[in-house]
C-alpha positions in Angstrom: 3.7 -20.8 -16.2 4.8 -18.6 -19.0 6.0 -15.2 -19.1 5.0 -12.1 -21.6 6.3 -8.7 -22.3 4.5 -6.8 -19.2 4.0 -3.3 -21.2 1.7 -0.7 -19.6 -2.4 -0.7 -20.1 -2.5 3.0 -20.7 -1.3 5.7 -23.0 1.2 7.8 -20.7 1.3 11.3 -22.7 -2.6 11.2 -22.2 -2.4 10.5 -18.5 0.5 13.4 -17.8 -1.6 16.1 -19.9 -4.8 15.5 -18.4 -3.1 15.1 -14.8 -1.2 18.8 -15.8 -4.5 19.8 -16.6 -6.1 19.2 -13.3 -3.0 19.8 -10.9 -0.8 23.1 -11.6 2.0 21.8 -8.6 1.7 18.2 -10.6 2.2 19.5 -13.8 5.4 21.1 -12.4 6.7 18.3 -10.8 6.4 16.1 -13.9 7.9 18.4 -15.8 11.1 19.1 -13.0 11.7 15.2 -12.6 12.5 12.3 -14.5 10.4 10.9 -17.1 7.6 8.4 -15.8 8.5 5.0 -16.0 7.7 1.2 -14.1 10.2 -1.6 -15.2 7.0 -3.8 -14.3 8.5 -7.0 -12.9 7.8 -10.5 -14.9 4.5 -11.2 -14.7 4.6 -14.1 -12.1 1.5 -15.5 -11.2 -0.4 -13.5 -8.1 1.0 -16.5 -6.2 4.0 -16.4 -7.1 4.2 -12.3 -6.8 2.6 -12.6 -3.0 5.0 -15.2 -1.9 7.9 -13.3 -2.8 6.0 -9.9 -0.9 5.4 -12.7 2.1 9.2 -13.2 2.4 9.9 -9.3 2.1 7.8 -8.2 4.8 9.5 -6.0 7.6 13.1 -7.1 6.6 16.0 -5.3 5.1 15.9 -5.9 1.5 19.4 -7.8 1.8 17.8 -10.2 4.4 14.7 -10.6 2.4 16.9 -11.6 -0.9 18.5 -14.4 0.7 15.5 -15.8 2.2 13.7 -15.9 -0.8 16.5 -17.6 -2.8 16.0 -20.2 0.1 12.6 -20.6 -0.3 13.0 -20.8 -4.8 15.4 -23.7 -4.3 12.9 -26.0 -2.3 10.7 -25.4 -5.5 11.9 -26.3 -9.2 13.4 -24.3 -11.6 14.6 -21.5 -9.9 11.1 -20.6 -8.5 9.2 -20.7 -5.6 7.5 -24.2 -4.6 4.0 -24.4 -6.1 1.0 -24.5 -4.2 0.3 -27.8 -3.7 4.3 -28.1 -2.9 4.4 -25.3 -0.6 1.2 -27.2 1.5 3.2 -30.5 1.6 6.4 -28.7 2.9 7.0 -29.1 6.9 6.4 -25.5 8.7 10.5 -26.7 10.6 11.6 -26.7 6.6 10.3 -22.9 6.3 11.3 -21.8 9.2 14.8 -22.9 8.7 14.8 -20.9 5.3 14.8 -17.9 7.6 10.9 -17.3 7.4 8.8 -16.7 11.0 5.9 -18.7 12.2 3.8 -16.0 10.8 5.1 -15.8 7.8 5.3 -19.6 7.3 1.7 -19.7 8.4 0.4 -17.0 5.7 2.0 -18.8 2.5 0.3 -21.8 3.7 -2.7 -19.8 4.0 -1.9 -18.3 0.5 -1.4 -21.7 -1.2 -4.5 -23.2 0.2 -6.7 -20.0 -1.6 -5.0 -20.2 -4.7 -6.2 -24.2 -4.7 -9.2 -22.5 -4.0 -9.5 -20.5 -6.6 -10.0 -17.5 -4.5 -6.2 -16.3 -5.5 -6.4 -15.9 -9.3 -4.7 -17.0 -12.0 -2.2 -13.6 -13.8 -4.7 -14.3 -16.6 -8.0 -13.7 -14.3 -6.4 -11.2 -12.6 -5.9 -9.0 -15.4 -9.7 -9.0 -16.1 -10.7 -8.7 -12.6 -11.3 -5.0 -11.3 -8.9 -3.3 -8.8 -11.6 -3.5 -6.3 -12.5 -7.2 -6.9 -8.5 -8.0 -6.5 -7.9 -6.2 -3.5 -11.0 -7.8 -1.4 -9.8 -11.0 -2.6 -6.1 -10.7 -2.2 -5.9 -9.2 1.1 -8.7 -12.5 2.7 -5.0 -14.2 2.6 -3.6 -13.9 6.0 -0.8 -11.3 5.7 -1.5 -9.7 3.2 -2.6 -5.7 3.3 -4.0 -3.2 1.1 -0.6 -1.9 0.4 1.0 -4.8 -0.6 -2.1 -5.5 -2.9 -1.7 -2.5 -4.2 1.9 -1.9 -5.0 0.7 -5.5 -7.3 -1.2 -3.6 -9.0 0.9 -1.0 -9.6 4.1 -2.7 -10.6 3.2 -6.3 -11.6 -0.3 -5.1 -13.5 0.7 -1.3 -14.3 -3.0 -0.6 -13.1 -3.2 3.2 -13.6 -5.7 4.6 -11.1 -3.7 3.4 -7.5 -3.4 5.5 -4.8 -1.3 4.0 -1.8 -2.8 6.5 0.8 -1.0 4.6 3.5 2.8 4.8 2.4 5.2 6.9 3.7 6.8 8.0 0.7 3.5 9.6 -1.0 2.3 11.1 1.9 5.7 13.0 2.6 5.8 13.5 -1.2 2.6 15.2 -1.1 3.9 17.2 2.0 6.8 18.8 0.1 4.4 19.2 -3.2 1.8 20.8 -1.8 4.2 22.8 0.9 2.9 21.4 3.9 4.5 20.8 7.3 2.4 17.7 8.2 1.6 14.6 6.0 -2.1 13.9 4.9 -4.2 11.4 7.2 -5.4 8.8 4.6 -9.3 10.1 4.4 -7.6 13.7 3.3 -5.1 12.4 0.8 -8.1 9.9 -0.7 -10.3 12.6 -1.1 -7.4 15.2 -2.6 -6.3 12.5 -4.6 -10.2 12.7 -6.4 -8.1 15.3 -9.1 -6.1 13.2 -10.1 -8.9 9.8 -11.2 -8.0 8.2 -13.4 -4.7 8.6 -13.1 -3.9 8.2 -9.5 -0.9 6.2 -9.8 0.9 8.3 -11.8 0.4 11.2 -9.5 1.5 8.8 -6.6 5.0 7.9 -8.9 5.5 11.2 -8.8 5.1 12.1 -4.8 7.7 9.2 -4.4 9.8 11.5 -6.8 9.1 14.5 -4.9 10.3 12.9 -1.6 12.9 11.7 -3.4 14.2 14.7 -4.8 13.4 16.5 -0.9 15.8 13.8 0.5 15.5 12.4 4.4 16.8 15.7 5.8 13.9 17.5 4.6 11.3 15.0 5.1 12.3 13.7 8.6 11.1 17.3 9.6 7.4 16.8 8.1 5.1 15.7 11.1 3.0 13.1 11.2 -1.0 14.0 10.9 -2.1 14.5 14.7 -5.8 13.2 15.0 -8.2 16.2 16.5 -9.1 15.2 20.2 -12.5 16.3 21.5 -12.4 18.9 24.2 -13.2 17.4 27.7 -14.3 19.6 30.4 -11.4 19.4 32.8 -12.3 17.3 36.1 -12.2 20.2 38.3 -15.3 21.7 37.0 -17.3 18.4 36.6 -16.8 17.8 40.4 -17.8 21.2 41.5 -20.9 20.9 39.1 -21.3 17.3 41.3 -21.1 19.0 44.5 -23.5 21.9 43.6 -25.8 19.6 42.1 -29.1 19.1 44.7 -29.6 15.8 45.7 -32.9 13.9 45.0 -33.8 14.2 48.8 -33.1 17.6 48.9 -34.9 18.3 45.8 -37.5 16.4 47.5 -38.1 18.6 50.5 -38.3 21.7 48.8 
């Protein structure tokens, strides 16, 4: 598997003018913070990028680290086992590299698709849409639109991304916008509509925004509260009951 010079697919002073263009708060946020930038990581294979997401999954980054290095060195060359090595390796083997039975179970699951073909190759995978990639990708068990998407973000550099589930936008959105609450994903998907076809800039920059807030500020932004439909309370649905006639008596009249 060989390795390029990952640079990005789009020209970043047209993306932050036209996103300044649409977005008066945006355009003052990009021009507050730090200059936009993604160090996009080698360009593994999708395989290879997954695994490593696999072994990252709801651990401390520390944790994560050493487990991975485990699981590279029952492979060759310093990477991770290939497919049809990671198929042939005992489940005891993985789980002693520090990885859980479910985790074991989905990098079997993605070695078998990439045999399959229904993992790509980096090389089909930079042809195939962001919509095509994520309906594939997340068919591998444990594996989620957000990890699919932070691939596409920072091992494809696929401009138009919006990660409506994380934390860090959401709350970046929150202290942007100058709102106590974070978005629920259907409202920041259809703010996010301003900012096509450039989504994942915007998005670098809500994780800027939180940033720059810091967890003092943002602990204090509530979480979107779902509208409950109003129920007549019980005490008026039994005394409607009770004054209700019944079919007998209805009867008799």
């Amino acid at each position: 598997m060989t390795t390029t010079s990952p640079t990005l697919p789009f020209d970043l002073r047209i993306a932050k003018t036209a996103l300044a263009a649409k977005d008066e708060r945006l355009a003052r946020l990009i021009e507050e913070t730090v200059e936009f930038q993604i160090e996009m990581e080698s360009m593994d294979s999708p395989y290879e990028a997954l695994t490593e997401s696999i072994a990252y999954q709801s651990i401390s980054g520390k944790a994560a680290a050493t487990i991975f290095a485990r699981i590279k060195a029952l492979g060759t060359n310093g990477r991770p086992p290939t497919p049809q090595e990671m198929l042939k390796l005992r489940p005891q083997k993985l789980r002693k590299a520090g990885l859980s039975g479910a985790k074991v179970r989905a990098m079997k699951d993605l070695a078998q698709k990439t045999i399959n073909g229904v993992v790509p190759s980096m090389e089909q995978a930079q042809k195939m849409s962001d919509e095509e990639l994520v309906e594939r990708l997340v068919s591998v068990r444990g594996i989620g639109a957000w990890t699919v998407e932070m691939f596409l973000i920072f091992r494809l550099g696929r401009p138009d991304v919006l990660p409506i589930h994380d934390l860090g936008v959401k709350k970046g959105w929150s202290v942007t916008y100058g709102k106590k609450r974070m978005p629920k994903p259907k409202e920041l998907l259809a703010f996010g509509e301003r900012w096509r076809p450039y989504r994942t800039l915007a998005s670098w920059y809500m994780w800027r925004a939180f940033e720059r807030a810091g967890y003092k500020a943002t602990n204090k932004i509530a979480k979107a509260v779902a509208r409950r439909k109003k129920t007549k309370p019980q005490s008026k649905i039994k005394n409607r009951k009770k004054a209700r006639p019944s079919s007998a008596a209805s009867k008799a009249r």
